[in-house]
JSON list of N, CA and C in Angstrom, two decimals:
[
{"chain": "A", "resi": 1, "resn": "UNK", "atom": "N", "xyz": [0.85, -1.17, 0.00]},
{"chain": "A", "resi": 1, "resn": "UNK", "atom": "CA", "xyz": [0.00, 0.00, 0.00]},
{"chain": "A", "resi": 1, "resn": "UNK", "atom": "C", "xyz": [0.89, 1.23, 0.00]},
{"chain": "A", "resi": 2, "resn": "UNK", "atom": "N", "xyz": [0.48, 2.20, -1.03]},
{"chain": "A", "resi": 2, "resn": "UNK", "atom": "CA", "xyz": [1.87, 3.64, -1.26]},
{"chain": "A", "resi": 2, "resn": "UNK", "atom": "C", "xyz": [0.74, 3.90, -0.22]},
{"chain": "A", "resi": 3, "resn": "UNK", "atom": "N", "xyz": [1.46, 5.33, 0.15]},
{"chain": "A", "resi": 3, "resn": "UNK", "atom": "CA", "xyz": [0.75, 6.52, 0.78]},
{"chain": "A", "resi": 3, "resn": "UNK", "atom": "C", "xyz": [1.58, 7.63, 0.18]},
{"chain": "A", "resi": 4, "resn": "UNK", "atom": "N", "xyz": [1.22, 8.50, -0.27]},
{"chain": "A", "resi": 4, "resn": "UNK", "atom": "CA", "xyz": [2.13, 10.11, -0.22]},
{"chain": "A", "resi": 4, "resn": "UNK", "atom": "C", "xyz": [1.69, 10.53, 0.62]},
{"chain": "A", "resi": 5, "resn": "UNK", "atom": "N", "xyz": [2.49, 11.40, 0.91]},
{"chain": "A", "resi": 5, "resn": "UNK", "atom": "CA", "xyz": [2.71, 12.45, 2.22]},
{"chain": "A", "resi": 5, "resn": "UNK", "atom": "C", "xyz": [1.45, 13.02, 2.31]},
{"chain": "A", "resi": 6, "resn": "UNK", "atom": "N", "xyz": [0.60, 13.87, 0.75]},
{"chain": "A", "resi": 6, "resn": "UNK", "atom": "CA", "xyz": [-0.49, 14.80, 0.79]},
{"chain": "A", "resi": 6, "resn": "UNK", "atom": "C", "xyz": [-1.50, 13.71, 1.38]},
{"chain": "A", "resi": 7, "resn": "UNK", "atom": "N", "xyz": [-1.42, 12.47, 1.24]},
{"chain": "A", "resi": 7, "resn": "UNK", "atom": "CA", "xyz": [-2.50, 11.53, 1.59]},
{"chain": "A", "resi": 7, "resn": "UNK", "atom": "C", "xyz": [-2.61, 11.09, 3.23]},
{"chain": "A", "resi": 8, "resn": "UNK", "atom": "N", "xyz": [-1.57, 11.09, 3.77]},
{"chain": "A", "resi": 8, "resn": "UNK", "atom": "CA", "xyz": [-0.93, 10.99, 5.33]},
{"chain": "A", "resi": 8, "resn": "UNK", "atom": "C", "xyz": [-1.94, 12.21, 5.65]},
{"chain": "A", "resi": 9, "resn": "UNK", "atom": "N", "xyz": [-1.55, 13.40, 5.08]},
{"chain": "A", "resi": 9, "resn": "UNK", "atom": "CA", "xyz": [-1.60, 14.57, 5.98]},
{"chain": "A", "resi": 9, "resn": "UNK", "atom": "C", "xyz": [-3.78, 14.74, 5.99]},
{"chain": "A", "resi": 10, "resn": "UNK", "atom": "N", "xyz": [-3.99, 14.25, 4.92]},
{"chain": "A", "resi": 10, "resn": "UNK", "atom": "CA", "xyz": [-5.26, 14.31, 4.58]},
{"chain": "A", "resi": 10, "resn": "UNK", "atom": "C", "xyz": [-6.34, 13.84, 5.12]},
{"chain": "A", "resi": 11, "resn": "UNK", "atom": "N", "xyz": [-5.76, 12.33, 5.79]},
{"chain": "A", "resi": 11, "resn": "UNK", "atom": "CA", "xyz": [-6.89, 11.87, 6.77]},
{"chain": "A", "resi": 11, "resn": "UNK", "atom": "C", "xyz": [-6.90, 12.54, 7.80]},
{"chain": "A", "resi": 12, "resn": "UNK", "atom": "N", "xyz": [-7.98, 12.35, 8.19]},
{"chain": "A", "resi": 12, "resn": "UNK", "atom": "CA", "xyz": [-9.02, 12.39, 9.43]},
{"chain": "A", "resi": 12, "resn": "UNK", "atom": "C", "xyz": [-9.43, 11.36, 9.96]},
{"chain": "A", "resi": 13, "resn": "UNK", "atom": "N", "xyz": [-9.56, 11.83, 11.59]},
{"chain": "A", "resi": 13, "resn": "UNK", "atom": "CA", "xyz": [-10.11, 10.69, 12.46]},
{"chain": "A", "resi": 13, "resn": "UNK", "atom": "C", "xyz": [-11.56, 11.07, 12.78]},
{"chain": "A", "resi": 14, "resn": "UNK", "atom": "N", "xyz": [-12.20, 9.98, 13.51]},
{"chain": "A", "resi": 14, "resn": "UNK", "atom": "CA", "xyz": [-13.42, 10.74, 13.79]},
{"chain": "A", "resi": 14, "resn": "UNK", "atom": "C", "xyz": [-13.32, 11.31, 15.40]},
{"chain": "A", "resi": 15, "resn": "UNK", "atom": "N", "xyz": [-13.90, 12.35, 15.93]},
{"chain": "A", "resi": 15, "resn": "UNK", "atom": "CA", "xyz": [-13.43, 12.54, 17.24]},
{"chain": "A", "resi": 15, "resn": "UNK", "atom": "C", "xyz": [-14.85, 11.59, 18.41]},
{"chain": "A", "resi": 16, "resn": "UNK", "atom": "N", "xyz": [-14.20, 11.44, 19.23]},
{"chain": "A", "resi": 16, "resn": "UNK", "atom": "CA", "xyz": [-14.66, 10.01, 20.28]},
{"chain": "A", "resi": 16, "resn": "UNK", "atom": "C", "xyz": [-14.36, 10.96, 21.97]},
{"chain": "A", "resi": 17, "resn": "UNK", "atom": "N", "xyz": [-15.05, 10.33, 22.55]},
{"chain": "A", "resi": 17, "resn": "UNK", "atom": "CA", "xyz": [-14.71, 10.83, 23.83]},
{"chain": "A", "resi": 17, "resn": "UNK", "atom": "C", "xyz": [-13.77, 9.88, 24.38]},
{"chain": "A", "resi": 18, "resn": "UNK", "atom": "N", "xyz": [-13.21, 10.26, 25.35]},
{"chain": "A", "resi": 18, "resn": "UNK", "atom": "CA", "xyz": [-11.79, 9.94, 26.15]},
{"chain": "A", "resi": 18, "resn": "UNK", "atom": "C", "xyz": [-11.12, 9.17, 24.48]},
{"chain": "A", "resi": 19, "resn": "UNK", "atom": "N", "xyz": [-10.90, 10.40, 23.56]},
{"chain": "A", "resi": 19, "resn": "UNK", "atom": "CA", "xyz": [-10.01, 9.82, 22.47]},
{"chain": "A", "resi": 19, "resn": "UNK", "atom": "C", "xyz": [-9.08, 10.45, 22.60]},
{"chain": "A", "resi": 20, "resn": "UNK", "atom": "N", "xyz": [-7.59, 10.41, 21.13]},
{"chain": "A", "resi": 20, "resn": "UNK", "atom": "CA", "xyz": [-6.19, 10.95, 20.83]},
{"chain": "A", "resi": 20, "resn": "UNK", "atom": "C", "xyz": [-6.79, 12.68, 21.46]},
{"chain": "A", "resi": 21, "resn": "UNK", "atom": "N", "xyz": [-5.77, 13.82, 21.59]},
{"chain": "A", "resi": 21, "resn": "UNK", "atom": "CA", "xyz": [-6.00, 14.39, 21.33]},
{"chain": "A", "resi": 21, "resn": "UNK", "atom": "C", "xyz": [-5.66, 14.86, 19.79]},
{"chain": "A", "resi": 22, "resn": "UNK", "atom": "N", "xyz": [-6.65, 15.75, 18.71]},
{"chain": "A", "resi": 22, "resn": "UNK", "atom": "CA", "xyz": [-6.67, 15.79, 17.72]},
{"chain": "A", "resi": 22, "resn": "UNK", "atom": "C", "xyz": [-5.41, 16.29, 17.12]},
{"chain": "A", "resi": 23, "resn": "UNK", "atom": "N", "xyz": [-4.83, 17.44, 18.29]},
{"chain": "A", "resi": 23, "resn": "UNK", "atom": "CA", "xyz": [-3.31, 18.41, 17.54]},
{"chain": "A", "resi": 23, "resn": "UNK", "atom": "C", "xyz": [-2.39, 17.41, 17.87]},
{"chain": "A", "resi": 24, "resn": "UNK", "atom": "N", "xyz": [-1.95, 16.40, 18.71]},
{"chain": "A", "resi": 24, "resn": "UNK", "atom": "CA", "xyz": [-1.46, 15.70, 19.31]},
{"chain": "A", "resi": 24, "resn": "UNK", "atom": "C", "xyz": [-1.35, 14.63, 17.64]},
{"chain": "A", "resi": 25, "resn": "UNK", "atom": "N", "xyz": [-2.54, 14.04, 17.23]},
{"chain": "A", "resi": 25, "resn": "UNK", "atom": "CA", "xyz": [-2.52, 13.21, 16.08]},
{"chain": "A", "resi": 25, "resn": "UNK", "atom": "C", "xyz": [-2.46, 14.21, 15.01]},
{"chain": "A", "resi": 26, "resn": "UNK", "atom": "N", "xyz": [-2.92, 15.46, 14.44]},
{"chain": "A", "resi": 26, "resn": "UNK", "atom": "CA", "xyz": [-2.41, 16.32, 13.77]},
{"chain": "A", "resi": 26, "resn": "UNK", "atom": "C", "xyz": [-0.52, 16.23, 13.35]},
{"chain": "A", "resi": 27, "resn": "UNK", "atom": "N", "xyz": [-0.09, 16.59, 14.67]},
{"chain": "A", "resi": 27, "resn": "UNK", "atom": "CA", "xyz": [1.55, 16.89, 14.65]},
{"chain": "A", "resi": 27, "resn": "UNK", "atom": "C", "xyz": [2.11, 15.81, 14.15]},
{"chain": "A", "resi": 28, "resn": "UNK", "atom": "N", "xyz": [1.75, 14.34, 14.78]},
{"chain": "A", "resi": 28, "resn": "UNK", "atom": "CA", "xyz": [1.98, 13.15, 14.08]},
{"chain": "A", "resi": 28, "resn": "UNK", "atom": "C", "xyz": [2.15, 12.72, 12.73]},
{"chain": "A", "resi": 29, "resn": "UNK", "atom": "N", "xyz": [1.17, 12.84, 12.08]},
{"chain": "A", "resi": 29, "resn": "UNK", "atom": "CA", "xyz": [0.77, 12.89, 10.72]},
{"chain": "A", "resi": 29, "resn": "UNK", "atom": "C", "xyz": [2.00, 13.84, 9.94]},
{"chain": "A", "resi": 30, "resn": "UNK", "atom": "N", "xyz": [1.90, 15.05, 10.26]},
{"chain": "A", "resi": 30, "resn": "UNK", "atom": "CA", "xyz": [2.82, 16.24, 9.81]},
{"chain": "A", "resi": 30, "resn": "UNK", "atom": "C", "xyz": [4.00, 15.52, 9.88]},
{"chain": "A", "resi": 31, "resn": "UNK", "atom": "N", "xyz": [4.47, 15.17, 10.91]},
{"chain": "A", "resi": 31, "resn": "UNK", "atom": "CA", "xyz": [5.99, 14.43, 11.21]},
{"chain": "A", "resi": 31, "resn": "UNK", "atom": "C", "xyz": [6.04, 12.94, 10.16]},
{"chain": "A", "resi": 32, "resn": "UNK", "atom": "N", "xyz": [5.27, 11.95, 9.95]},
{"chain": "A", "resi": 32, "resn": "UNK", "atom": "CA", "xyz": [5.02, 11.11, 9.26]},
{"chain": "A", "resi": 32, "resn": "UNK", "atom": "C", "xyz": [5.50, 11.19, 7.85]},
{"chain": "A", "resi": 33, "resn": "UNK", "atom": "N", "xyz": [4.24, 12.32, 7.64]},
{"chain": "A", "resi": 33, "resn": "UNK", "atom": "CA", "xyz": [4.36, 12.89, 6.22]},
{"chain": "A", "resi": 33, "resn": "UNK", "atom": "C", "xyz": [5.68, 13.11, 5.57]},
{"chain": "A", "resi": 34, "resn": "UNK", "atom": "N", "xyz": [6.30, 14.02, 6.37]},
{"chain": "A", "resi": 34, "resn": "UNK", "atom": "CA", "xyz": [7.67, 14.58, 6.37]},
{"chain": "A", "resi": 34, "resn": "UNK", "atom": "C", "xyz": [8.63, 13.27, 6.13]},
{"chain": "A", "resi": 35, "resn": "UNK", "atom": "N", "xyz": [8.50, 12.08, 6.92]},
{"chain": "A", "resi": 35, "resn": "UNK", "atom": "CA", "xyz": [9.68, 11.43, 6.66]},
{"chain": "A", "resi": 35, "resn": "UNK", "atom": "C", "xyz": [9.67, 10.88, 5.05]},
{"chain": "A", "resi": 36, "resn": "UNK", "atom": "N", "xyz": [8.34, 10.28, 4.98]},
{"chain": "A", "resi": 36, "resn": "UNK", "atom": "CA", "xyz": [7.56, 9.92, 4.27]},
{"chain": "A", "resi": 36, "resn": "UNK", "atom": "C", "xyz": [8.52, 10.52, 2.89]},
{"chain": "A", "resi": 37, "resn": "UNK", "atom": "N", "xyz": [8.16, 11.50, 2.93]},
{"chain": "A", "resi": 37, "resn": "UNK", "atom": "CA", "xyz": [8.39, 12.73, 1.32]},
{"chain": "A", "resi": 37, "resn": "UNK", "atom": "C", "xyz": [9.84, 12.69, 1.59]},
{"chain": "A", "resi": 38, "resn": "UNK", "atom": "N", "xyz": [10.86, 12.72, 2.31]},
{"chain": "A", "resi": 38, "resn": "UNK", "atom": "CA", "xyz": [12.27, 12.82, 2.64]},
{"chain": "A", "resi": 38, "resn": "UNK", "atom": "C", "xyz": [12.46, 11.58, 1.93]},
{"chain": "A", "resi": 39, "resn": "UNK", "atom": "N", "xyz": [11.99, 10.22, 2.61]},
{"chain": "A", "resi": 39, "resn": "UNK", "atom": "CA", "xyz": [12.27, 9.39, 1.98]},
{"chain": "A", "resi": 39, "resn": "UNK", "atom": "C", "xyz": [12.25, 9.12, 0.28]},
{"chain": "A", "resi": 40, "resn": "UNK", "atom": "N", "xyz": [11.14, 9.13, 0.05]},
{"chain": "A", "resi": 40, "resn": "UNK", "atom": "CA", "xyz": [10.41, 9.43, -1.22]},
{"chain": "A", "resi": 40, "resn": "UNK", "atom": "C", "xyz": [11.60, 10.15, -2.30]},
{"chain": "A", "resi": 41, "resn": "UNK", "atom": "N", "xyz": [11.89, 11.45, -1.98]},
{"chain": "A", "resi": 41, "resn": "UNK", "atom": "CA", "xyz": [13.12, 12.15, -2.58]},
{"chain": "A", "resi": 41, "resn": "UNK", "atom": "C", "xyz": [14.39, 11.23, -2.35]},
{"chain": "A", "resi": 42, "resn": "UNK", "atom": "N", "xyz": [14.52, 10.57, -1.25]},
{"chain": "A", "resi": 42, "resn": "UNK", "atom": "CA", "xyz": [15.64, 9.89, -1.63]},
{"chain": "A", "resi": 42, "resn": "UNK", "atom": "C", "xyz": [15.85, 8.98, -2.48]},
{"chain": "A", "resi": 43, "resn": "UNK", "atom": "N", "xyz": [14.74, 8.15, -2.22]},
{"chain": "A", "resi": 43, "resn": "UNK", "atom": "CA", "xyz": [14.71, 7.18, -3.66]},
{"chain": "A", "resi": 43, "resn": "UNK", "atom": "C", "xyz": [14.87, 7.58, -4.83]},
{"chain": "A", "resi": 44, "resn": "UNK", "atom": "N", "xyz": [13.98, 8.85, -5.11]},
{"chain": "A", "resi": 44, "resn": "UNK", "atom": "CA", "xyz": [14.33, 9.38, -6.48]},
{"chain": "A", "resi": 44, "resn": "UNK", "atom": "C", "xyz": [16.22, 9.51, -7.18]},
{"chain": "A", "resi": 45, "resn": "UNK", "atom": "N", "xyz": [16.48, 10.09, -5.60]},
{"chain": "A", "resi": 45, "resn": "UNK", "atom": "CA", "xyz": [17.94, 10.53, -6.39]},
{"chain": "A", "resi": 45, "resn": "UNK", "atom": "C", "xyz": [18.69, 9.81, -6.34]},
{"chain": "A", "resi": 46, "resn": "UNK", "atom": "N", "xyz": [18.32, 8.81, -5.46]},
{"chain": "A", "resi": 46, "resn": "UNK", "atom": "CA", "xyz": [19.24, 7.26, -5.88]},
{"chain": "A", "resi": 46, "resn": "UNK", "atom": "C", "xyz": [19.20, 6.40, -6.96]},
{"chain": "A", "resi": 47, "resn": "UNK", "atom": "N", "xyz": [17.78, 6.49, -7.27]},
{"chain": "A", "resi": 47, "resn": "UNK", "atom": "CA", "xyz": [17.20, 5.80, -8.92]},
{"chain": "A", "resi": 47, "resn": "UNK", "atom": "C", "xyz": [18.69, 6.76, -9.98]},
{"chain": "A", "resi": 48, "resn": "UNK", "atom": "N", "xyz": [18.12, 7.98, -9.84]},
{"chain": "A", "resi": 48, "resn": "UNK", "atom": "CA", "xyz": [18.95, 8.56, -10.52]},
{"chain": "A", "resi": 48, "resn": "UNK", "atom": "C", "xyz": [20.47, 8.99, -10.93]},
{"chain": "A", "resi": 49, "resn": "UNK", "atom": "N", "xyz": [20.97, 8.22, -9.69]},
{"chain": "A", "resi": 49, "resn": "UNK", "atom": "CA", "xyz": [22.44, 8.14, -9.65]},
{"chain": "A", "resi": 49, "resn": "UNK", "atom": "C", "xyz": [22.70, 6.61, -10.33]},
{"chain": "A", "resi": 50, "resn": "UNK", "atom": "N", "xyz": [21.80, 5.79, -10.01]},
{"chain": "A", "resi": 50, "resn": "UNK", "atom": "CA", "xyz": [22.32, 4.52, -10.40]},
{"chain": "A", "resi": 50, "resn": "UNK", "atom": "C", "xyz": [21.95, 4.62, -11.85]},
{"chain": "A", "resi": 51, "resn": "UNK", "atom": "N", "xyz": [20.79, 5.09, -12.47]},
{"chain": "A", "resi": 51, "resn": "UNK", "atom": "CA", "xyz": [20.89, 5.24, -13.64]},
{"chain": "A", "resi": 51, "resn": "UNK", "atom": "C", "xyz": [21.82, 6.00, -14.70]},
{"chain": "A", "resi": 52, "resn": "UNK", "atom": "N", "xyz": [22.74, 6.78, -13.78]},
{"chain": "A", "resi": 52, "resn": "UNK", "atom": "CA", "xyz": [23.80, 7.52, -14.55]},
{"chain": "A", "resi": 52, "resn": "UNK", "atom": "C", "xyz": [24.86, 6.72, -14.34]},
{"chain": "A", "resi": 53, "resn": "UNK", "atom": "N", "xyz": [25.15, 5.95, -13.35]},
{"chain": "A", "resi": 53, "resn": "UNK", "atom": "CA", "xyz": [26.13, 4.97, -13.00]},
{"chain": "A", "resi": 53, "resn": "UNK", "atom": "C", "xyz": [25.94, 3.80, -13.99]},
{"chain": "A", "resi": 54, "resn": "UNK", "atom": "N", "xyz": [25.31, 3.46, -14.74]},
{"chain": "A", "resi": 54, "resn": "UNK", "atom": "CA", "xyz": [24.69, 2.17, -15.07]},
{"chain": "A", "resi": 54, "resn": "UNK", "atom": "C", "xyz": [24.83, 2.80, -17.07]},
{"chain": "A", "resi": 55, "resn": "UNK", "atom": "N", "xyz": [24.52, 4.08, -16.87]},
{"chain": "A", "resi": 55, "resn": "UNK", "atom": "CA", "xyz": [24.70, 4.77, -18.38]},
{"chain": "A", "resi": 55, "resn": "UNK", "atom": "C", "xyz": [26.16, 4.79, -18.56]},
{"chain": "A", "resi": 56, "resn": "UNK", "atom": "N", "xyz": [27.10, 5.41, -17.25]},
{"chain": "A", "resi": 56, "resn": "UNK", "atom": "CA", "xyz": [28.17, 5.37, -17.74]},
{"chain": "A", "resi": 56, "resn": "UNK", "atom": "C", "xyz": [29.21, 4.06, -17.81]},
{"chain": "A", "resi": 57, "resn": "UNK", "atom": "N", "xyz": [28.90, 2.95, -16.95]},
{"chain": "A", "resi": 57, "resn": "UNK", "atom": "CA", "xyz": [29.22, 1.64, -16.98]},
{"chain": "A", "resi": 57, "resn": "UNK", "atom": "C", "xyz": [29.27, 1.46, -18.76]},
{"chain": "A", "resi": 58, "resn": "UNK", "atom": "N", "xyz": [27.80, 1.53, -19.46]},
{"chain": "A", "resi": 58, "resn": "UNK", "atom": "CA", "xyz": [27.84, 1.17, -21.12]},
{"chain": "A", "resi": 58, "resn": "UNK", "atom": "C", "xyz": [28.71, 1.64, -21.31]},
{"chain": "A", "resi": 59, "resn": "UNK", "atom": "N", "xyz": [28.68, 3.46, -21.44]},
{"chain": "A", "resi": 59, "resn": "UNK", "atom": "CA", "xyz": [29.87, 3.76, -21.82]},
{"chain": "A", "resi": 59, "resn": "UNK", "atom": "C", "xyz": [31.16, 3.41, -22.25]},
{"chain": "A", "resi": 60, "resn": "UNK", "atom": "N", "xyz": [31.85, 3.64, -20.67]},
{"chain": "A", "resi": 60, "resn": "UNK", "atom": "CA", "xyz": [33.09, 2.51, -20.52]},
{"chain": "A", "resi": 60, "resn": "UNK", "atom": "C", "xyz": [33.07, 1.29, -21.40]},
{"chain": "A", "resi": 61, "resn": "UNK", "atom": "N", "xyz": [31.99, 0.06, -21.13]},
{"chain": "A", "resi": 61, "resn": "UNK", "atom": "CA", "xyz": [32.33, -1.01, -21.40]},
{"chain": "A", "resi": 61, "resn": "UNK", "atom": "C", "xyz": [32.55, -0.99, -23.37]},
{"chain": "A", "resi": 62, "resn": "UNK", "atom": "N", "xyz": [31.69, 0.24, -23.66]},
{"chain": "A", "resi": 62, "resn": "UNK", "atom": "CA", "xyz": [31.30, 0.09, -24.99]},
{"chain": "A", "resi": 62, "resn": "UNK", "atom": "C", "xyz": [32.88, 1.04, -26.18]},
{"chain": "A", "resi": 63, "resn": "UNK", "atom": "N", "xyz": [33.64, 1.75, -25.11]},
{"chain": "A", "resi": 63, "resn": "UNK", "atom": "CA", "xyz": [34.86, 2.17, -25.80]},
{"chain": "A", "resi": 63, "resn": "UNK", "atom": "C", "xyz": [35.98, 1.01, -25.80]},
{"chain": "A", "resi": 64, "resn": "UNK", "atom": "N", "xyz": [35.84, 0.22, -24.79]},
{"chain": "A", "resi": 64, "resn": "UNK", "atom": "CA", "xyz": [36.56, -0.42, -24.06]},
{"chain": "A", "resi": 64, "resn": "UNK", "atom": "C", "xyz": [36.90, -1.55, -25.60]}
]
């Protein structure tokens, strides 16, 4: 199951008595989100290093 971050931050709970408090699960979410999208960007720029690593490998192998 993905989640993006905008989707983390998007739910809602329903409010309940003796429940979370709401800013309490608010801040959560926010913090979540955040790693969430940090992560997310990292993958990207790792895809993208290995794909330049992997372009220039041909390279090499192909003067070689």
């Amino acid at each position: 199951m993905e989640l993006s971050p905008q989707q983390i931050r998007s739910v809602d709970f329903k409010v309940v008595k003796k429940g979370y408090d709401p800013d309490q699960v608010d801040a959560f979410k926010d913090d979540v989100a955040a790693v969430v999208e940090t992560a997310h960007n990292q993958a990207i720029a790792m895809e993208a290093r290995a794909r330049a690593a992997v372009a220039k490998l041909h390279e090499v192998s192909q003067s070689a």
